Amino acid sequence: MTTAADPNPNKFPALISGAQNSFTCQRCQMTNSRQIYWLPSHVYYCPHCIGLGRLTSQDWLVAYPEVNAFAPVAKPLAWQGTLTSAQRQVAGELCQVWRQQGEHLVWAVTGSGKTEMLFPMLQQAVLHRDRIALAAPRIDVCTELYPRIQAAFPGVSCGLLYGSGQLKYQYTQILVCTVHQLLKFRQAFDVLVLDECDSFPYLNNPMLHAAVKQAVKPHHTLIYLSATPSLEYQQRIQQQQLNYSLLNRRFHGHDLPVPRYQTVGFGKTITTNWTLQQHLKKLVQQQQRFLLFVPSIASSEKISRQLTYVLPTLSQNFVHAKDPQRVAKVAAFRRGHWQALITTTVLERGVSFDNIDVIVWQADNERFNMQTLVQIAGRAGRSAQYSNNQVTFYGHKYTRAIQQAITTIIELNHG
Amino acid sequence: MDNQACLLCQQPLVHELTLRELLGWDEVSGFEICARCQQEFQEIAPPHCPTCFKTGSSQKCWDCQYWTQHGYQAFQHIALYQYNAAMHDYFKRYKRYGDYQLRFVFQAQLQRAIGQLPGPYLYIPSSAQHLQLRQFDPVVGLFQNIAALIPALIKLPTTQAQAQKNRAERLATPQFLQFDRQYTALLAQPQLTILDDIYTTGRTLFHARDCLIAAGFQGKIYTFSLAR
């Protein structure tokens, strides 16, 4: 961001006026009304990408052409693991996509080892001095992905970028970032991998779709990763606009845990539902760690508070998207702190814990759609040693989303 | 204002009438945000501190005990919402990011609350520095369509914003407000209300009170904030 006084030849105005009192933001491509988004100082501003710093009609933007100035690395991939034959198949397809520079979807069930399947393709791209971005809609997915990429490609410069991140931006060959951060780039990446491409907030968000489009170079490779592709991708596949690879086995070869549905009587709360309480007591007795998913931020805090009275022997804490300690709490839980974490859908995907049971409270709430429930169930049984974790949905009514989630998981297991 | 989407999450606004609204017992009035976002905000309800509306207990809170010990007797603060995670996020977007449009989020609720309080209405202004940065005054934005605001208080330059300080530093902050002498006619009023956005320790509003009393005001002072 800069001002009119800056002599930089690469600068352009941040907001461009259009017809009928509208203006279009040159960072996020969203169009707004000048009659609504004005300031008393007689300028107007873009509300959509405001989290990256407010752009007003007085501001200018600067974009530098991408030059791919990366030092060559002889053998970038240090990862020693082996891929299963199914993974190897997908990895090979991805290398092929990269050679042809296309778009491709990897439809792989939760816990199937999506990241590792990317490695052969990423290695090719690094050797070719491509600039690579691995983007995901959520911070948690990025912070989990970053150390794995760093460990796999130790000699390659790698950066992490997200809204509240502590790391300062540096020019690197590989960038792990949230999709929002892509708004800061113009035709910068040769390869872009979009993880969890079916999830909030990317799903149905025109601004973030524009962010992906303008961050890649005109000739690029774009890989979408998903365990539960949304309608957008299913339609593109049907219309043969998008090729895909399917992987319906977890890397350890065991089935996905099938959720059990448990009806809760009307008016029953977490403090008065006997079945749930017996369930929780048993988990405490067995020292089985678990995630308890609830529909809202307010209820995560409330239920955590209630559980300290109802079940004082259970060590637990809550986490949600607006929790300032969110990253620290998830890291602590991974290190073995607390037996349980009461969470909103913020932890529905992209995060891996060993040996975790999963409970969804108020699974019939509209916040839990089919994709969300499949993802949540996918938090269980992720390690080979504990592939048999229990998943339970508690709800007042057996919704279509619950039914579809359970059948989808059964079908994937038999597929 | 014609607004089809929730100001906070941009989801389409579909208001589901409650039974009371359907029967005409409750007024169906301005809703700028969706029910889902609304439920993240906690309206202050009893038990709360009788003098500042801090929730949790109906006893006088620590802050109010502090002010009582420092010689303040009859004071009354009223606040509408708890300063929880959702409210923190709201102020981050409204004040830190500078999304001026978010001044409308609590219009209906503020209108109801201010209706209960006596005028004239004074407010805590932004510092010149903040005003230049944001290009709007967040407190004025919240209340300007509801009450005739009188700019009788002037903010003197400070080295650090209240929001960036800890509790002890906040309480120790010396007077940073000044009464604007061109509004001396106000001093004869029997009562007035001072408006602010957030009440944390009460330091700012007690400074405002001091500065009015020092100027010669003898009536009753009410203070109000959106969040406590």
XYZ file of C-alpha atoms in Angstrom, chain A residues 263-269 272-273 364 395-397:
13
model
C -31.234 -39.181 20.461
C -31.482 -36.537 23.155
C -34.887 -35.729 24.659
C -36.229 -32.226 24.064
C -35.238 -29.694 26.660
C -32.275 -31.810 27.802
C -29.036 -29.900 28.249
C -29.359 -32.944 32.453
C -28.765 -35.531 29.710
C -28.892 -31.571 14.502
C -29.115 -34.616 18.634
C -32.796 -33.981 19.219
C -33.652 -35.074 15.707
